[in-house]
PDB file of C-alpha atoms in Angstrom:
ATOM      1  CA  UNK A   1     109.950  55.543 116.310  1.00 77.00           C
ATOM      2  CA  UNK A   2     113.237  56.713 114.819  1.00 82.00           C
ATOM      3  CA  UNK A   3     111.599  59.922 113.579  1.00 82.00           C
ATOM      4  CA  UNK A   4     110.070  60.579 117.013  1.00 80.00           C
ATOM      5  CA  UNK A   5     113.417  60.055 118.751  1.00 83.00           C
ATOM      6  CA  UNK A   6     115.225  62.466 116.410  1.00 86.00           C
ATOM      7  CA  UNK A   7     112.434  65.014 116.842  1.00 82.00           C
ATOM      8  CA  UNK A   8     112.728  64.665 120.633  1.00 82.00           C
ATOM      9  CA  UNK A   9     116.465  65.333 120.375  1.00 85.00           C
ATOM     10  CA  UNK A  10     115.788  68.468 118.306  1.00 83.00           C
ATOM     11  CA  UNK A  11     113.219  69.687 120.803  1.00 79.00           C
ATOM     12  CA  UNK A  12     115.585  69.029 123.716  1.00 83.00           C
ATOM     13  CA  UNK A  13     118.349  71.029 122.049  1.00 83.00           C
ATOM     14  CA  UNK A  14     115.910  73.893 121.407  1.00 76.00           C
ATOM     15  CA  UNK A  15     114.931  73.815 125.075  1.00 76.00           C
ATOM     16  CA  UNK A  16     118.580  74.269 126.050  1.00 81.00           C
ATOM     17  CA  UNK A  17     119.090  76.974 123.445  1.00 77.00           C
ATOM     18  CA  UNK A  18     115.910  78.800 124.441  1.00 72.00           C
ATOM     19  CA  UNK A  19     117.183  79.221 127.990  1.00 73.00           C
ATOM     20  CA  UNK A  20     120.393  80.761 126.679  1.00 75.00           C
ATOM     21  CA  UNK A  21     118.465  82.885 124.163  1.00 72.00           C
ATOM     22  CA  UNK A  22     116.372  84.506 126.878  1.00 69.00           C
ATOM     23  CA  UNK A  23     119.606  85.476 128.646  1.00 69.00           C
ATOM     24  CA  UNK A  24     120.974  87.011 125.438  1.00 69.00           C
ATOM     25  CA  UNK A  25     117.790  88.830 124.389  1.00 64.00           C
ATOM     26  CA  UNK A  26     116.822  90.252 127.781  1.00 62.00           C
ATOM     27  CA  UNK A  27     119.757  90.222 130.201  1.00 64.00           C
ATOM     28  CA  UNK A  28     122.319  91.493 127.687  1.00 65.00           C
ATOM     29  CA  UNK A  29     119.910  93.525 125.528  1.00 67.00           C
ATOM     30  CA  UNK A  30     121.395  92.306 122.230  1.00 75.00           C
ATOM     31  CA  UNK A  31     119.713  93.858 119.148  1.00 77.00           C
ATOM     32  CA  UNK A  32     117.654  91.234 117.306  1.00 78.00           C
ATOM     33  CA  UNK A  33     118.910  92.197 113.821  1.00 85.00           C
ATOM     34  CA  UNK A  34     122.585  91.934 114.790  1.00 87.00           C
ATOM     35  CA  UNK A  35     122.098  88.673 116.693  1.00 83.00           C
ATOM     36  CA  UNK A  36     120.223  86.998 113.831  1.00 88.00           C
ATOM     37  CA  UNK A  37     122.821  88.125 111.273  1.00 91.00           C
ATOM     38  CA  UNK A  38     125.614  86.541 113.328  1.00 89.00           C
ATOM     39  CA  UNK A  39     123.653  83.398 114.186  1.00 85.00           C
ATOM     40  CA  UNK A  40     122.529  82.452 110.684  1.00 90.00           C
ATOM     41  CA  UNK A  41     125.649  83.400 108.734  1.00 92.00           C
ATOM     42  CA  UNK A  42     128.045  81.587 111.081  1.00 89.00           C
ATOM     43  CA  UNK A  43     125.808  78.510 111.273  1.00 88.00           C
ATOM     44  CA  UNK A  44     125.452  78.359 107.472  1.00 90.00           C
ATOM     45  CA  UNK A  45     129.187  78.521 106.901  1.00 92.00           C
ATOM     46  CA  UNK A  46     129.954  75.864 109.531  1.00 89.00           C
ATOM     47  CA  UNK A  47     127.282  73.498 108.179  1.00 86.00           C
ATOM     48  CA  UNK A  48     128.437  73.789 104.576  1.00 92.00           C
ATOM     49  CA  UNK A  49     132.036  73.121 105.616  1.00 90.00           C
ATOM     50  CA  UNK A  50     130.854  69.957 107.377  1.00 86.00           C
ATOM     51  CA  UNK A  51     128.771  69.030 104.312  1.00 87.00           C
ATOM     52  CA  UNK A  52     131.723  69.552 101.979  1.00 92.00           C
ATOM     53  CA  UNK A  53     133.952  67.343 104.129  1.00 87.00           C
ATOM     54  CA  UNK A  54     131.302  64.606 103.971  1.00 83.00           C
ATOM     55  CA  UNK A  55     130.148  64.912 100.343  1.00 86.00           C
ATOM     56  CA  UNK A  56     132.592  67.119  98.456  1.00 87.00           C
ATOM     57  CA  UNK A  57     130.996  68.842  95.462  1.00 86.00           C
ATOM     58  CA  UNK A  58     127.808  66.894  96.138  1.00 88.00           C
ATOM     59  CA  UNK A  59     126.683  69.812  98.291  1.00 91.00           C
ATOM     60  CA  UNK A  60     125.812  71.672  95.056  1.00 92.00           C
ATOM     61  CA  UNK A  61     123.351  68.988  93.915  1.00 91.00           C
ATOM     62  CA  UNK A  62     120.353  70.933  95.211  1.00 91.00           C
ATOM     63  CA  UNK A  63     121.176  73.819  92.821  1.00 93.00           C
ATOM     64  CA  UNK A  64     120.863  71.683  89.688  1.00 89.00           C
ATOM     65  CA  UNK A  65     117.122  72.153  89.186  1.00 90.00           C
ATOM     66  CA  UNK A  66     114.924  75.241  89.448  1.00 91.00           C
ATOM     67  CA  UNK A  67     112.314  73.276  91.381  1.00 91.00           C
ATOM     68  CA  UNK A  68     114.694  72.284  94.177  1.00 92.00           C
ATOM     69  CA  UNK A  69     116.166  75.799  94.240  1.00 94.00           C
ATOM     70  CA  UNK A  70     112.673  77.247  94.706  1.00 94.00           C
ATOM     71  CA  UNK A  71     111.956  74.808  97.548  1.00 93.00           C
ATOM     72  CA  UNK A  72     115.291  75.631  99.185  1.00 94.00           C
ATOM     73  CA  UNK A  73     114.742  79.398  99.023  1.00 95.00           C
ATOM     74  CA  UNK A  74     111.175  79.021 100.336  1.00 94.00           C
ATOM     75  CA  UNK A  75     112.483  76.952 103.253  1.00 93.00           C
ATOM     76  CA  UNK A  76     115.249  79.491 103.973  1.00 94.00           C
ATOM     77  CA  UNK A  77     113.024  82.581 103.834  1.00 95.00           C
ATOM     78  CA  UNK A  78     109.574  81.489 105.045  1.00 93.00           C
ATOM     79  CA  UNK A  79     110.784  78.687 107.326  1.00 90.00           C
ATOM     80  CA  UNK A  80     114.191  79.277 108.920  1.00 89.00           C
ATOM     81  CA  UNK A  81     114.544  83.032 108.558  1.00 91.00           C
ATOM     82  CA  UNK A  82     110.955  83.898 109.445  1.00 93.00           C
ATOM     83  CA  UNK A  83     110.818  81.551 112.438  1.00 89.00           C
ATOM     84  CA  UNK A  84     114.096  82.691 113.965  1.00 86.00           C
ATOM     85  CA  UNK A  85     113.027  86.316 113.670  1.00 90.00           C
ATOM     86  CA  UNK A  86     109.457  85.976 114.953  1.00 90.00           C
ATOM     87  CA  UNK A  87     110.427  83.743 117.890  1.00 84.00           C
ATOM     88  CA  UNK A  88     113.273  86.023 118.984  1.00 81.00           C
ATOM     89  CA  UNK A  89     111.080  89.143 118.804  1.00 85.00           C
ATOM     90  CA  UNK A  90     108.302  87.350 120.691  1.00 83.00           C
ATOM     91  CA  UNK A  91     110.731  86.541 123.527  1.00 75.00           C
ATOM     92  CA  UNK A  92     112.250  90.024 123.454  1.00 75.00           C
ATOM     93  CA  UNK A  93     108.889  91.814 123.718  1.00 77.00           C
ATOM     94  CA  UNK A  94     107.102  89.339 125.958  1.00 70.00           C
ATOM     95  CA  UNK A  95     108.226  86.287 127.907  1.00 65.00           C
ATOM     96  CA  UNK A  96     109.907  83.055 126.928  1.00 65.00           C
ATOM     97  CA  UNK A  97     107.003  81.094 128.446  1.00 62.00           C
ATOM     98  CA  UNK A  98     104.361  82.830 126.346  1.00 64.00           C
ATOM     99  CA  UNK A  99     106.506  82.668 123.199  1.00 71.00           C
ATOM    100  CA  UNK A 100     107.022  78.921 123.664  1.00 68.00           C
ATOM    101  CA  UNK A 101     103.312  78.225 124.099  1.00 67.00           C
ATOM    102  CA  UNK A 102     102.348  80.335 121.078  1.00 70.00           C
ATOM    103  CA  UNK A 103     105.003  78.703 118.883  1.00 72.00           C
ATOM    104  CA  UNK A 104     103.647  75.331 119.943  1.00 68.00           C
ATOM    105  CA  UNK A 105     100.490  76.128 117.967  1.00 69.00           C
ATOM    106  CA  UNK A 106     102.454  74.897 114.923  1.00 72.00           C
ATOM    107  CA  UNK A 107     100.844  71.387 114.918  1.00 69.00           C
ATOM    108  CA  UNK A 108      97.442  73.062 114.655  1.00 69.00           C
ATOM    109  CA  UNK A 109      98.589  75.074 111.634  1.00 75.00           C
ATOM    110  CA  UNK A 110     100.006  71.919 110.028  1.00 73.00           C
ATOM    111  CA  UNK A 111      96.688  70.124 110.532  1.00 70.00           C
ATOM    112  CA  UNK A 112      94.766  73.092 109.091  1.00 71.00           C
ATOM    113  CA  UNK A 113      97.152  73.270 106.139  1.00 74.00           C
ATOM    114  CA  UNK A 114      96.750  69.548 105.477  1.00 71.00           C
ATOM    115  CA  UNK A 115      92.978  69.931 105.519  1.00 69.00           C
ATOM    116  CA  UNK A 116      93.026  72.970 103.246  1.00 67.00           C
ATOM    117  CA  UNK A 117      95.520  71.811 100.622  1.00 67.00           C
ATOM    118  CA  UNK A 118      95.442  68.001 100.757  1.00 67.00           C
ATOM    119  CA  UNK A 119      91.920  67.375 102.065  1.00 70.00           C
ATOM    120  CA  UNK A 120      93.370  64.887 104.548  1.00 69.00           C
ATOM    121  CA  UNK A 121      92.057  64.470 108.085  1.00 72.00           C
ATOM    122  CA  UNK A 122      94.645  63.838 110.821  1.00 70.00           C
ATOM    123  CA  UNK A 123      94.631  60.608 112.801  1.00 74.00           C
ATOM    124  CA  UNK A 124      92.537  60.736 115.953  1.00 79.00           C
ATOM    125  CA  UNK A 125      95.555  59.645 117.983  1.00 77.00           C
ATOM    126  CA  UNK A 126      97.550  62.596 116.602  1.00 74.00           C
ATOM    127  CA  UNK A 127      94.829  65.017 117.684  1.00 79.00           C
ATOM    128  CA  UNK A 128      94.623  63.337 121.100  1.00 82.00           C
ATOM    129  CA  UNK A 129      98.390  63.579 121.548  1.00 77.00           C
ATOM    130  CA  UNK A 130      98.334  67.227 120.483  1.00 77.00           C
ATOM    131  CA  UNK A 131      95.565  68.084 122.939  1.00 82.00           C
ATOM    132  CA  UNK A 132      97.222  66.266 125.850  1.00 82.00           C
ATOM    133  CA  UNK A 133     100.638  67.774 125.174  1.00 75.00           C
ATOM    134  CA  UNK A 134      99.228  71.286 124.730  1.00 77.00           C
ATOM    135  CA  UNK A 135      97.489  70.983 128.101  1.00 83.00           C
ATOM    136  CA  UNK A 136     100.725  69.718 129.621  1.00 76.00           C
ATOM    137  CA  UNK A 137     102.717  72.619 128.180  1.00 71.00           C
ATOM    138  CA  UNK A 138     100.160  75.104 129.519  1.00 75.00           C
ATOM    139  CA  UNK A 139     100.273  73.629 133.031  1.00 77.00           C
ATOM    140  CA  UNK A 140     104.070  73.305 133.133  1.00 66.00           C
ATOM    141  CA  UNK A 141     104.693  76.861 131.953  1.00 64.00           C
ATOM    142  CA  UNK A 142     101.882  78.776 133.681  1.00 70.00           C
ATOM    143  CA  UNK A 143     101.300  76.623 136.803  1.00 68.00           C
ATOM    144  CA  UNK A 144      97.650  76.499 135.756  1.00 70.00           C
ATOM    145  CA  UNK A 145      97.181  80.259 136.069  1.00 71.00           C
ATOM    146  CA  UNK A 146      95.825  81.633 132.801  1.00 66.00           C
ATOM    147  CA  UNK A 147      96.618  85.174 133.909  1.00 65.00           C
ATOM    148  CA  UNK A 148     100.315  84.376 133.471  1.00 61.00           C
ATOM    149  CA  UNK A 149      99.724  84.596 129.709  1.00 56.00           C
ATOM    150  CA  UNK A 150      98.962  88.315 129.913  1.00 49.00           C
ATOM    151  CA  UNK A 151     101.504  89.744 127.470  1.00 60.00           C
ATOM    152  CA  UNK A 152     101.703  92.827 125.246  1.00 71.00           C
ATOM    153  CA  UNK A 153      99.658  92.684 122.045  1.00 73.00           C
ATOM    154  CA  UNK A 154     102.721  92.868 119.799  1.00 80.00           C
ATOM    155  CA  UNK A 155     104.323  89.936 121.646  1.00 77.00           C
ATOM    156  CA  UNK A 156     101.107  87.958 121.133  1.00 77.00           C
ATOM    157  CA  UNK A 157     101.095  88.680 117.391  1.00 84.00           C
ATOM    158  CA  UNK A 158     104.776  87.782 116.987  1.00 88.00           C
ATOM    159  CA  UNK A 159     104.214  84.591 118.979  1.00 82.00           C
ATOM    160  CA  UNK A 160     101.348  83.469 116.744  1.00 83.00           C
ATOM    161  CA  UNK A 161     103.474  84.219 113.680  1.00 90.00           C
ATOM    162  CA  UNK A 162     106.250  82.089 115.178  1.00 88.00           C
ATOM    163  CA  UNK A 163     103.746  79.223 115.351  1.00 83.00           C
ATOM    164  CA  UNK A 164     102.887  79.658 111.661  1.00 88.00           C
ATOM    165  CA  UNK A 165     106.545  79.802 110.619  1.00 90.00           C
ATOM    166  CA  UNK A 166     107.382  76.808 112.845  1.00 84.00           C
ATOM    167  CA  UNK A 167     104.841  74.837 110.826  1.00 84.00           C
ATOM    168  CA  UNK A 168     106.461  76.043 107.606  1.00 88.00           C
ATOM    169  CA  UNK A 169     110.003  75.015 108.562  1.00 81.00           C
ATOM    170  CA  UNK A 170     108.697  71.506 109.256  1.00 80.00           C
ATOM    171  CA  UNK A 171     106.644  71.164 106.051  1.00 84.00           C
ATOM    172  CA  UNK A 172     108.608  73.079 103.390  1.00 87.00           C
ATOM    173  CA  UNK A 173     111.872  71.049 103.293  1.00 85.00           C
ATOM    174  CA  UNK A 174     110.339  67.551 103.206  1.00 81.00           C
ATOM    175  CA  UNK A 175     110.868  66.913  99.479  1.00 86.00           C
ATOM    176  CA  UNK A 176     114.405  68.283  99.162  1.00 89.00           C
ATOM    177  CA  UNK A 177     115.525  66.556 102.382  1.00 83.00           C
ATOM    178  CA  UNK A 178     114.408  63.246 100.861  1.00 82.00           C
ATOM    179  CA  UNK A 179     116.839  63.836  97.974  1.00 85.00           C
ATOM    180  CA  UNK A 180     119.711  65.596  99.774  1.00 86.00           C
ATOM    181  CA  UNK A 181     121.639  65.472 103.034  1.00 84.00           C
ATOM    182  CA  UNK A 182     119.796  67.276 105.872  1.00 83.00           C
ATOM    183  CA  UNK A 183     123.032  69.007 106.892  1.00 84.00           C
ATOM    184  CA  UNK A 184     123.542  70.347 103.373  1.00 89.00           C
ATOM    185  CA  UNK A 185     119.959  71.619 103.096  1.00 91.00           C
ATOM    186  CA  UNK A 186     120.198  73.252 106.517  1.00 86.00           C
ATOM    187  CA  UNK A 187     123.575  74.720 105.578  1.00 91.00           C
ATOM    188  CA  UNK A 188     122.312  76.349 102.388  1.00 95.00           C
ATOM    189  CA  UNK A 189     119.111  77.433 104.126  1.00 93.00           C
ATOM    190  CA  UNK A 190     120.865  79.169 107.003  1.00 92.00           C
ATOM    191  CA  UNK A 191     123.468  80.675 104.656  1.00 95.00           C
ATOM    192  CA  UNK A 192     120.717  82.192 102.485  1.00 96.00           C
ATOM    193  CA  UNK A 193     118.997  83.479 105.628  1.00 94.00           C
ATOM    194  CA  UNK A 194     122.323  84.844 106.882  1.00 93.00           C
ATOM    195  CA  UNK A 195     122.995  86.711 103.637  1.00 95.00           C
ATOM    196  CA  UNK A 196     119.509  88.234 103.697  1.00 95.00           C
ATOM    197  CA  UNK A 197     119.781  89.222 107.367  1.00 93.00           C
ATOM    198  CA  UNK A 198     123.200  90.790 106.730  1.00 93.00           C
ATOM    199  CA  UNK A 199     121.953  92.672 103.668  1.00 93.00           C
ATOM    200  CA  UNK A 200     119.526  94.402 106.032  1.00 89.00           C
ATOM    201  CA  UNK A 201     121.803  94.674 109.070  1.00 87.00           C
ATOM    202  CA  UNK A 202     125.490  93.740 108.502  1.00 89.00           C
ATOM    203  CA  UNK A 203     127.050  92.052 111.526  1.00 85.00           C
ATOM    204  CA  UNK A 204     129.821  94.674 111.668  1.00 85.00           C
ATOM    205  CA  UNK A 205     127.296  97.522 112.099  1.00 83.00           C
ATOM    206  CA  UNK A 206     126.031  98.368 115.583  1.00 77.00           C
ATOM    207  CA  UNK A 207     127.807  95.421 117.189  1.00 77.00           C
ATOM    208  CA  UNK A 208     127.480  95.265 121.007  1.00 77.00           C
ATOM    209  CA  UNK A 209     130.431  95.063 123.340  1.00 76.00           C
ATOM    210  CA  UNK A 210     131.965  91.638 122.798  1.00 78.00           C
ATOM    211  CA  UNK A 211     132.513  89.826 126.082  1.00 79.00           C
ATOM    212  CA  UNK A 212     133.533  86.216 126.781  1.00 82.00           C
ATOM    213  CA  UNK A 213     130.058  85.649 128.198  1.00 78.00           C
ATOM    214  CA  UNK A 214     128.425  86.883 124.979  1.00 78.00           C
ATOM    215  CA  UNK A 215     130.721  84.765 122.785  1.00 83.00           C
ATOM    216  CA  UNK A 216     129.932  81.605 124.771  1.00 83.00           C
ATOM    217  CA  UNK A 217     126.188  82.358 124.742  1.00 81.00           C
ATOM    218  CA  UNK A 218     126.000  82.954 120.982  1.00 82.00           C
ATOM    219  CA  UNK A 219     128.270  79.957 120.351  1.00 85.00           C
ATOM    220  CA  UNK A 220     125.892  77.740 122.337  1.00 84.00           C
ATOM    221  CA  UNK A 221     122.871  79.046 120.409  1.00 82.00           C
ATOM    222  CA  UNK A 222     124.594  78.516 117.038  1.00 83.00           C
ATOM    223  CA  UNK A 223     125.942  75.036 117.787  1.00 84.00           C
ATOM    224  CA  UNK A 224     123.113  73.654 119.935  1.00 85.00           C
ATOM    225  CA  UNK A 225     120.010  75.601 118.923  1.00 78.00           C
ATOM    226  CA  UNK A 226     120.764  76.051 115.222  1.00 77.00           C
ATOM    227  CA  UNK A 227     123.151  73.414 113.875  1.00 81.00           C
ATOM    228  CA  UNK A 228     122.243  70.609 116.282  1.00 82.00           C
ATOM    229  CA  UNK A 229     118.503  71.173 116.642  1.00 80.00           C
ATOM    230  CA  UNK A 230     117.607  71.946 113.026  1.00 76.00           C
ATOM    231  CA  UNK A 231     119.811  69.079 111.766  1.00 80.00           C
ATOM    232  CA  UNK A 232     118.033  66.620 114.067  1.00 84.00           C
ATOM    233  CA  UNK A 233     114.657  67.985 112.992  1.00 79.00           C
ATOM    234  CA  UNK A 234     115.405  67.630 109.274  1.00 79.00           C
ATOM    235  CA  UNK A 235     116.693  64.110 109.869  1.00 81.00           C
ATOM    236  CA  UNK A 236     113.476  63.209 111.716  1.00 83.00           C
ATOM    237  CA  UNK A 237     111.417  64.229 108.659  1.00 76.00           C
ATOM    238  CA  UNK A 238     112.922  61.297 106.770  1.00 78.00           C
ATOM    239  CA  UNK A 239     111.126  58.894 109.111  1.00 82.00           C
ATOM    240  CA  UNK A 240     108.000  60.569 110.561  1.00 75.00           C
ATOM    241  CA  UNK A 241     105.097  62.712 109.255  1.00 73.00           C
ATOM    242  CA  UNK A 242     105.220  66.493 109.720  1.00 68.00           C
ATOM    243  CA  UNK A 243     102.329  66.539 112.203  1.00 64.00           C
ATOM    244  CA  UNK A 244     104.026  63.948 114.435  1.00 69.00           C
ATOM    245  CA  UNK A 245     107.345  65.826 114.362  1.00 69.00           C
ATOM    246  CA  UNK A 246     105.663  69.095 115.334  1.00 66.00           C
ATOM    247  CA  UNK A 247     103.753  67.481 118.225  1.00 65.00           C
ATOM    248  CA  UNK A 248     106.996  66.127 119.695  1.00 67.00           C
ATOM    249  CA  UNK A 249     108.154  69.762 119.914  1.00 65.00           C
ATOM    250  CA  UNK A 250     106.291  69.800 123.256  1.00 64.00           C
ATOM    251  CA  UNK A 251     109.494  68.442 124.806  1.00 72.00           C
ATOM    252  CA  UNK A 252     111.117  71.873 124.348  1.00 70.00           C
ATOM    253  CA  UNK A 253     109.283  73.837 127.083  1.00 67.00           C
ATOM    254  CA  UNK A 254     109.609  70.912 129.498  1.00 70.00           C
ATOM    255  CA  UNK A 255     113.393  70.921 129.014  1.00 76.00           C
ATOM    256  CA  UNK A 256     113.441  74.684 129.607  1.00 69.00           C
ATOM    257  CA  UNK A 257     111.340  74.096 132.728  1.00 67.00           C
ATOM    258  CA  UNK A 258     113.801  71.487 134.061  1.00 74.00           C
ATOM    259  CA  UNK A 259     116.815  73.691 133.311  1.00 73.00           C
ATOM    260  CA  UNK A 260     115.148  76.549 135.186  1.00 67.00           C
ATOM    261  CA  UNK A 261     114.837  74.278 138.228  1.00 70.00           C
ATOM    262  CA  UNK A 262     118.497  73.269 138.047  1.00 73.00           C
ATOM    263  CA  UNK A 263     120.153  76.585 137.183  1.00 68.00           C
ATOM    264  CA  UNK A 264     117.639  79.247 138.219  1.00 58.00           C
ATOM    265  CA  UNK A 265     116.378  77.658 141.468  1.00 65.00           C
ATOM    266  CA  UNK A 266     112.810  77.533 140.169  1.00 61.00           C
ATOM    267  CA  UNK A 267     110.317  76.277 142.761  1.00 66.00           C
ATOM    268  CA  UNK A 268     108.240  73.374 141.478  1.00 66.00           C
ATOM    269  CA  UNK A 269     104.512  73.005 142.082  1.00 73.00           C
ATOM    270  CA  UNK A 270     102.360  69.904 141.777  1.00 79.00           C
ATOM    271  CA  UNK A 271     100.583  71.390 138.743  1.00 79.00           C
ATOM    272  CA  UNK A 272     103.892  71.850 136.921  1.00 71.00           C
ATOM    273  CA  UNK A 273     104.842  68.244 137.597  1.00 76.00           C
ATOM    274  CA  UNK A 274     101.446  67.095 136.272  1.00 83.00           C
ATOM    275  CA  UNK A 275     101.988  69.190 133.134  1.00 76.00           C
ATOM    276  CA  UNK A 276     105.390  67.613 132.498  1.00 70.00           C
ATOM    277  CA  UNK A 277     103.937  64.124 132.973  1.00 77.00           C
ATOM    278  CA  UNK A 278     101.162  64.908 130.458  1.00 81.00           C
ATOM    279  CA  UNK A 279     103.750  65.888 127.833  1.00 71.00           C
ATOM    280  CA  UNK A 280     105.609  62.613 128.372  1.00 69.00           C
ATOM    281  CA  UNK A 281     102.291  60.761 128.123  1.00 79.00           C
ATOM    282  CA  UNK A 282     101.525  62.494 124.810  1.00 75.00           C
ATOM    283  CA  UNK A 283     104.854  61.303 123.396  1.00 66.00           C
ATOM    284  CA  UNK A 284     103.983  57.778 124.582  1.00 68.00           C
ATOM    285  CA  UNK A 285     100.656  57.974 122.711  1.00 75.00           C
ATOM    286  CA  UNK A 286     102.511  58.822 119.510  1.00 65.00           C
ATOM    287  CA  UNK A 287     105.130  56.120 119.992  1.00 61.00           C
ATOM    288  CA  UNK A 288     102.584  53.424 120.850  1.00 65.00           C
ATOM    289  CA  UNK A 289      99.859  54.056 118.290  1.00 66.00           C
ATOM    290  CA  UNK A 290     102.105  55.204 115.441  1.00 57.00           C
ATOM    291  CA  UNK A 291     103.908  51.875 115.657  1.00 50.00           C
ATOM    292  CA  UNK A 292     100.687  49.990 114.847  1.00 45.00           C
ATOM    293  CA  UNK A 293     100.665  48.982 111.128  1.00 40.00           C
ATOM    294  CA  UNK A 294      96.971  49.721 110.636  1.00 36.00           C
ATOM    295  CA  UNK A 295      97.447  53.337 111.727  1.00 35.00           C
ATOM    296  CA  UNK A 296     100.268  54.154 109.338  1.00 36.00           C
TER     297      UNK A 296
END
């Protein structure tokens, strides 16, 4: 239950951030490379400062063994860095709705990975919750019209890759998060990603015109969508399995949907309401059946 609640918080924060990100990527035409360099480097520095205030030199514990260093770098490169890039490009070249749905394929990739590498079948309730929530996401985002998913081929490819990398950023840090503070792991991960992004495109090269609106937008994405969301997600992994955490990510598009109603005067249809209810029902399935001892 605690893991599900933290995962719901992470998904809610991503829903808020995703709304802002679409504004930045499309309305202000911010280059992806510059945006990602600023986002990851600033978030990494802020997180490590917070970690140092809390733990002092304990933030360097993860660097004391080659095994944990390898896990940290894998999480930074194939999880954080890859997911931020693929999701942003998918939104930039397609639509936020399509990118969200494609990224939500991550539970499927986690299940497939578990089958392939651990030979473990998922719980039937997990699969039921995934199916119900996926249907709910589809209805809430597309209003039941499959033609709304017509997007460019490159946006489709980037969206599928964002689903794969979303699965990786849930699975890869499990072991090191169990031994270290989630904030510290996220701090080092985003700092590594920030250094790599800046080695390719330094933040001082090709910077757009800095406006108060841009500063507030990027600040919201860094604080809410990076520091807040990823911290909550890593914390949830201490209490709930990876597959459960990834299924709860269905809250994200529903939050974006609600924000669009409030701030963008989106007209609501009955199908969209049904879709949102299905997502809530899927979370209830997880909460109810995962709390039963014989299903643990």
